[in-house]
Amino acid sequence: MSASDDKKQSQVSSANGSEMRLSGRSVSRGVAIGRVVNLHGNKRQFYKINLEDLQINREIRRFCDSIRLAKRQLKKIRRIKNEKAPEIQAGIFDAHLLILEDKSFLEKIETVIKEQKVNAEWAVKSVTESYVAKYKTIADEYLRERYIDLEDVAERILTALGGGGKTTIRLKKDSIIVAKEVKPSTLIELIESSPKAIISENGGWTSHTFILAREMNLPAVTGSAGILRHAQTGDEVIVDGYNGQVILHPEAETVRRYKLAAMQFQQINYNTVKAAKGAVKTLDGREIVIRSNLDLPDGYRLAKRFGAQGIGLYRSEFLFNQFKGFPTEHEQTKVYREIAEAVGKEGVKIRTFDLSAEQFTNGTEKKEKNPALGMRAIRLSLTYKKQFRAQLRSILQASYENKIDIVLPMISDVSEIMQTKKILETEKANLKEKGINFGNPCVGAMIEVPAAVLTIDEIASEVDFLCLGTNDLVQYLLAVDRDNETVSQWFQTLHPAVLRAIKKVLEAAENRGIPAVVCGEMAGSPFYVPILIGFGAKELSMNANSILRVRRVITGIAFEEAYELVKKIESCRTFGEIETLVNKNIREKWAHLFPAGL
Ligand code: PEP
Ligand code: MG
């Protein structure tokens, strides 16, 4: 990934035959050849699958299970809401229950599954759409507006289809996901189907979907405007995640050329595994600790083989996808313990749930207008204390005889750390009283909000370590949505404000004598690593698939050279000046470390 990728515009060009090339932005390296599977839906994403005769009865059963689950959920919510809400809310939930009991609606969906031989999600979508279209033609305004309830119920059924147990349907082996935007939860649901690549119209380099794609070694191209107009499920497609290219309906000669690259890409994963071990040092002997970021609990194995020294950031919120909702204290303890045992003495830093209110309450909480600035992460934890206490208790129990640290996300004020530490002490006392063993985890803070940078000395005095989350730091410092592809040119990692913030945080950690782990995507990008090292970073945490490339860069540069570069950077006034300077430096000094496509 290089900064120049930030500027690529999407364009569509048709070659002589039917082959069509679309330029986008590479967000995960690699090459794949396969068949398009269009992903539909916004809030909940799903795909159309053509079923074999044998699968139809099972699909109907899955649909019926989802209706039962949706009803149970609705009744539960109705009870909770009724305690404090006015009658009108109960009325809405009653209306939704009636829809779930409407025989003709349900039978129509079953008929579509049977006759069109499609998956339940698709049938729910198409029947709901036909109902909604009819509602919208009704003259009476009150009745016309009922289509919203229907859409709401359909959404609930679709959620239940995803959450009522594992989806039994698999995508075909060579599937390439094509969507306007792919949600991280959708990608996690699809893991077992092993899709080959992702093409999306939207989503930035640091969006969680592409962070996951890189972790899963799945080539991905974003910013492919127009792809949904041109690509139909089943179409042949090539994804070139080195050059940000998508080739639809490729000609035989193009396929032949890319086949070799695709095969080599598949092999790289295995052939290079044995390449690394032990500490990494720059040419002049500065030791840099490389840790791994982890999103999926069993992902450390590969990182370890690449020489990772523990986990610098475990995003525990991804458990919500695994457990289809809030994991219990027992489930969490088990997962945390398993991860810590797999990692060993080098330890794991578990980040407490970094979720939005909508994710946390499984869609029952009202959607926020601006979730990135809303009730999320530490704010949510300190509001829903019961669940926060459960998570802290799980970590405490798992840390007995295991090296586990706690990281608090989205800290904007030192008081949030102080409150958490108090809760932690209470929970330790509770466990002690019950005779349950627990450990003594260190506590650290994610530094990703400008307010935290400006009060870094206060924060550093209250924690055992810092984690520098550059993804959100760029987003919040520059006021640019990290998930929004249309503003990606303003997501400037090399902006002077970002680099000054990084320097300030690393210096504060050094002065206080505590470690600082850089764990945003910047740390896994060979292009940015020399700059981080020049600013004094000694610990980098990244996805497993970046480790070898980063190791290669670290062992090929001298700290003194990196330091000289950041001194020059500090005299630059704009992002453009810094980018030019870094590119020039790389061309002149480190060209051997940055072959095309790195
Ligand atoms: C970050 O913000 O840089 C970070 C590491 O966390 P996440 O990407 O999960 O927000
Ligand atoms: Mg973050």
Coordinates of C-alpha atoms in Angstrom, one line a residue, residues 186-463:
T186 CA -21.0 -10.4 6.4
L187 CA -17.4 -11.3 5.6
I188 CA -17.1 -13.2 8.9
E189 CA -20.2 -15.1 8.0
L190 CA -18.7 -16.0 4.7
I191 CA -15.4 -17.2 6.0
E192 CA -16.3 -20.9 5.9
S193 CA -17.2 -20.5 2.2
S194 CA -13.7 -19.3 1.5
P195 CA -14.5 -16.6 -1.0
K196 CA -11.6 -15.7 -3.2
A197 CA -11.7 -11.9 -3.3
I198 CA -13.8 -8.8 -2.7
I199 CA -14.7 -6.0 -5.0
S200 CA -16.7 -3.1 -3.6
E201 CA -17.8 0.4 -4.6
N202 CA -17.2 1.8 -1.2
G203 CA -15.0 1.3 1.9
G204 CA -11.6 2.7 2.9
W205 CA -8.2 1.2 3.4
T206 CA -8.7 1.2 7.2
S207 CA -12.3 0.0 7.2
H208 CA -12.7 -3.2 9.3
T209 CA -13.8 -5.2 6.3
F210 CA -10.5 -4.6 4.5
I211 CA -8.5 -5.0 7.7
L212 CA -10.1 -8.4 7.9
A213 CA -9.5 -9.1 4.2
R214 CA -5.8 -8.5 4.7
E215 CA -5.8 -10.7 7.8
M216 CA -7.6 -13.4 5.7
N217 CA -5.2 -12.9 2.8
L218 CA -8.1 -12.1 0.5
P219 CA -7.4 -9.8 -2.5
A220 CA -9.6 -6.8 -2.4
V221 CA -10.3 -3.7 -4.6
T222 CA -12.5 -0.8 -3.5
G223 CA -13.7 2.3 -5.3
S224 CA -14.9 0.2 -8.3
A225 CA -17.7 2.6 -9.2
G226 CA -20.2 1.1 -11.6
I227 CA -19.2 -2.6 -10.8
L228 CA -22.8 -3.4 -9.7
R229 CA -24.2 -2.1 -13.0
H230 CA -22.0 -4.4 -15.0
A231 CA -21.4 -7.5 -12.9
Q232 CA -24.0 -10.2 -12.7
T233 CA -23.9 -13.2 -10.4
G234 CA -22.0 -16.0 -12.2
D235 CA -19.9 -13.6 -14.5
E236 CA -16.2 -14.4 -14.7
V237 CA -14.0 -11.8 -13.1
I238 CA -10.3 -11.2 -12.2
V239 CA -9.3 -9.2 -9.2
D240 CA -5.8 -7.7 -9.3
G241 CA -5.2 -6.5 -5.8
Y242 CA -1.7 -5.4 -6.6
N243 CA -2.7 -2.8 -9.1
G244 CA -6.3 -2.0 -8.0
Q245 CA -7.8 -3.5 -11.2
V246 CA -11.0 -5.5 -11.8
I247 CA -11.4 -7.3 -15.1
L248 CA -14.9 -8.4 -16.0
H249 CA -15.6 -11.0 -18.7
P250 CA -11.8 -11.5 -19.2
E251 CA -10.6 -12.8 -22.6
A252 CA -8.9 -16.2 -22.7
E253 CA -5.5 -14.6 -23.1
T254 CA -6.0 -12.3 -20.0
V255 CA -7.1 -15.3 -17.9
R256 CA -4.0 -17.2 -19.0
R257 CA -1.8 -14.4 -18.0
Y258 CA -3.4 -13.9 -14.6
K259 CA -3.7 -17.6 -13.8
L260 CA 0.0 -17.8 -13.1
A261 CA -0.1 -14.7 -10.9
A262 CA -3.1 -16.1 -9.0
M263 CA -1.3 -19.4 -8.5
Q264 CA 1.8 -17.7 -7.3
F265 CA -0.2 -15.7 -4.9
Q266 CA -1.8 -18.8 -3.4
Q267 CA 1.6 -20.4 -2.9
I268 CA 3.2 -17.3 -1.3
N269 CA 1.2 -17.9 1.8
Y270 CA 2.8 -21.3 2.5
N271 CA 6.3 -20.9 0.9
T272 CA 7.3 -17.9 3.0
V273 CA 6.1 -19.2 6.3
K274 CA 9.4 -20.5 7.5
A275 CA 11.2 -17.2 6.7
A276 CA 11.1 -15.4 10.0
K277 CA 11.9 -15.9 13.7
G278 CA 13.1 -13.8 16.6
A279 CA 13.7 -10.2 17.2
V280 CA 13.9 -7.7 14.4
K281 CA 16.7 -5.1 14.3
T282 CA 17.5 -2.2 12.1
L283 CA 20.8 -2.1 10.3
D284 CA 22.3 0.0 13.2
G285 CA 20.9 -2.4 15.9
R286 CA 17.7 -0.8 17.1
E287 CA 15.3 -3.5 18.2
I288 CA 11.7 -3.3 17.1
V289 CA 9.1 -5.6 18.6
I290 CA 6.6 -6.9 16.1
R291 CA 3.3 -8.0 17.4
S292 CA 0.2 -9.2 15.7
N293 CA -3.3 -7.7 15.5
L294 CA -6.0 -10.3 15.9
D295 CA -9.6 -10.2 14.9
L296 CA -10.5 -13.8 14.7
P297 CA -9.6 -15.9 17.7
D298 CA -7.7 -18.6 15.9
G299 CA -5.6 -16.4 13.8
Y300 CA -2.4 -16.3 15.8
R301 CA -0.9 -19.4 14.5
L302 CA 0.2 -17.8 11.2
A303 CA 1.5 -14.7 13.0
K304 CA 3.6 -16.8 15.3
R305 CA 5.2 -18.6 12.3
F306 CA 6.0 -15.2 10.9
G307 CA 7.8 -14.3 14.1
A308 CA 5.2 -12.2 15.9
Q309 CA 6.0 -11.6 19.6
G310 CA 2.5 -11.7 21.0
I311 CA -0.7 -10.0 20.2
G312 CA -0.6 -6.2 20.4
L313 CA -4.3 -5.8 19.7
Y314 CA -7.1 -8.3 20.0
R315 CA -10.4 -6.7 18.8
S316 CA -12.8 -8.5 21.1
E317 CA -15.9 -7.0 19.5
F318 CA -15.6 -9.4 16.7
L319 CA -16.9 -12.1 19.1
F320 CA -20.3 -10.5 18.5
N321 CA -20.2 -12.0 15.0
Q322 CA -19.0 -15.4 16.3
F323 CA -21.6 -15.7 19.0
K324 CA -24.3 -13.9 17.0
G325 CA -24.8 -11.3 19.8
F326 CA -23.4 -10.7 23.2
P327 CA -21.1 -13.5 24.4
T328 CA -21.7 -14.7 28.0
E329 CA -19.1 -14.3 30.7
H330 CA -18.3 -17.9 30.4
E331 CA -18.0 -17.9 26.6
Q332 CA -15.7 -14.9 26.8
T333 CA -13.5 -16.4 29.5
K334 CA -13.1 -19.5 27.4
V335 CA -12.1 -17.6 24.3
Y336 CA -9.7 -15.2 26.1
R337 CA -8.1 -18.1 27.9
E338 CA -7.6 -20.1 24.6
I339 CA -6.1 -17.1 22.9
A340 CA -3.7 -16.4 25.8
E341 CA -2.7 -20.0 26.0
A342 CA -1.9 -20.1 22.3
V343 CA 0.2 -17.0 22.5
G344 CA 2.1 -17.9 25.7
K345 CA 4.4 -15.6 27.6
E346 CA 4.5 -12.8 25.0
G347 CA 1.0 -12.1 25.9
V348 CA -2.2 -10.6 24.4
K349 CA -3.6 -7.2 24.7
I350 CA -7.4 -7.6 24.8
R351 CA -9.3 -4.5 23.7
T352 CA -12.7 -4.2 25.5
F353 CA -15.6 -4.1 23.1
D354 CA -15.2 -1.3 20.6
L355 CA -18.8 -1.3 19.4
S356 CA -21.5 1.1 18.4
A357 CA -24.8 1.1 20.3
E358 CA -26.6 -0.4 17.3
Q359 CA -24.2 -3.4 17.2
F360 CA -24.2 -3.8 21.0
T361 CA -28.0 -4.0 21.2
N362 CA -28.3 -6.1 18.0
G363 CA -30.3 -3.4 16.2
T364 CA -32.9 -2.7 18.9
E365 CA -31.3 0.6 19.8
K366 CA -32.2 3.5 17.5
K367 CA -29.7 4.1 14.7
E368 CA -27.4 7.0 15.5
K369 CA -27.0 9.7 12.9
N370 CA -23.2 9.7 13.5
P371 CA -22.1 6.5 15.1
A372 CA -18.4 7.2 14.9
L373 CA -19.0 10.1 17.2
G374 CA -21.8 8.5 19.2
M375 CA -22.4 6.1 22.0
R376 CA -19.6 3.7 21.3
A377 CA -16.5 1.9 22.8
I378 CA -15.6 3.1 26.3
R379 CA -18.7 5.3 26.4
L380 CA -20.9 2.3 25.8
S381 CA -19.0 0.2 28.3
L382 CA -19.3 2.8 31.0
T383 CA -23.0 3.2 30.3
Y384 CA -23.9 -0.5 30.2
K385 CA -21.9 -1.4 33.3
K386 CA -23.4 -4.8 33.8
Q387 CA -22.0 -6.0 30.5
F388 CA -18.7 -4.2 31.0
R389 CA -18.3 -5.8 34.4
A390 CA -18.9 -9.2 32.8
Q391 CA -16.2 -8.6 30.2
L392 CA -13.7 -7.4 32.8
R393 CA -14.5 -10.4 35.0
S394 CA -13.9 -12.7 32.0
I395 CA -10.5 -11.0 31.3
L396 CA -9.6 -11.2 35.0
Q397 CA -10.3 -14.9 35.1
A398 CA -8.6 -15.7 31.8
S399 CA -5.5 -13.8 33.0
Y400 CA -5.0 -16.2 35.9
E401 CA -1.6 -17.8 34.9
N402 CA -1.8 -16.1 31.5
K403 CA -0.3 -12.9 30.2
I404 CA -3.2 -10.7 29.3
D405 CA -3.5 -6.9 29.3
I406 CA -6.5 -4.7 28.9
V407 CA -6.8 -2.0 26.3
L408 CA -9.6 0.7 26.5
P409 CA -10.8 2.0 23.2
M410 CA -11.7 5.6 22.3
I411 CA -10.4 7.2 25.5
S412 CA -10.9 10.9 25.4
D413 CA -10.4 11.7 29.0
V414 CA -8.3 10.3 31.8
S415 CA -11.3 10.0 34.0
E416 CA -12.6 7.1 31.8
I417 CA -9.5 5.1 32.7
M418 CA -9.9 6.0 36.4
Q419 CA -13.5 4.8 36.4
T420 CA -12.5 1.6 34.7
K421 CA -9.8 0.9 37.1
K422 CA -12.2 1.3 40.0
I423 CA -14.6 -1.2 38.4
L424 CA -11.8 -3.6 37.9
E425 CA -10.9 -3.4 41.6
T426 CA -14.5 -4.1 42.6
E427 CA -14.6 -7.1 40.3
K428 CA -11.4 -8.4 41.6
A429 CA -12.9 -8.2 45.1
N430 CA -16.0 -9.9 43.9
L431 CA -14.1 -12.8 42.4
K432 CA -11.9 -13.1 45.5
E433 CA -15.0 -13.3 47.7
K434 CA -16.3 -16.2 45.5
G435 CA -12.9 -17.9 45.7
I436 CA -12.4 -17.6 41.9
N437 CA -8.8 -17.3 40.6
F438 CA -7.9 -14.2 38.7
G439 CA -4.8 -12.5 37.3
N440 CA -3.6 -8.9 37.5
P441 CA -3.7 -7.5 33.9
C442 CA -2.0 -4.2 33.0
V443 CA -4.3 -1.5 31.7
G444 CA -3.6 0.6 28.6
A445 CA -5.4 3.1 26.6
M446 CA -6.0 3.4 22.8
I447 CA -4.9 6.8 21.7
E448 CA -7.0 7.6 18.7
V449 CA -9.0 10.7 19.7
P450 CA -7.4 14.2 19.4
A451 CA -8.4 15.0 23.0
A452 CA -6.3 12.0 24.2
V453 CA -3.3 13.3 22.3
L454 CA -3.7 16.7 23.8
T455 CA -3.9 15.3 27.3
I456 CA -1.4 12.5 26.8
D457 CA 0.7 13.2 29.8
E458 CA -2.3 12.8 32.2
I459 CA -3.3 9.6 30.4
A460 CA 0.2 8.2 30.4
S461 CA 0.4 8.8 34.1
E462 CA -2.6 6.6 34.7
V463 CA -1.8 3.6 32.4

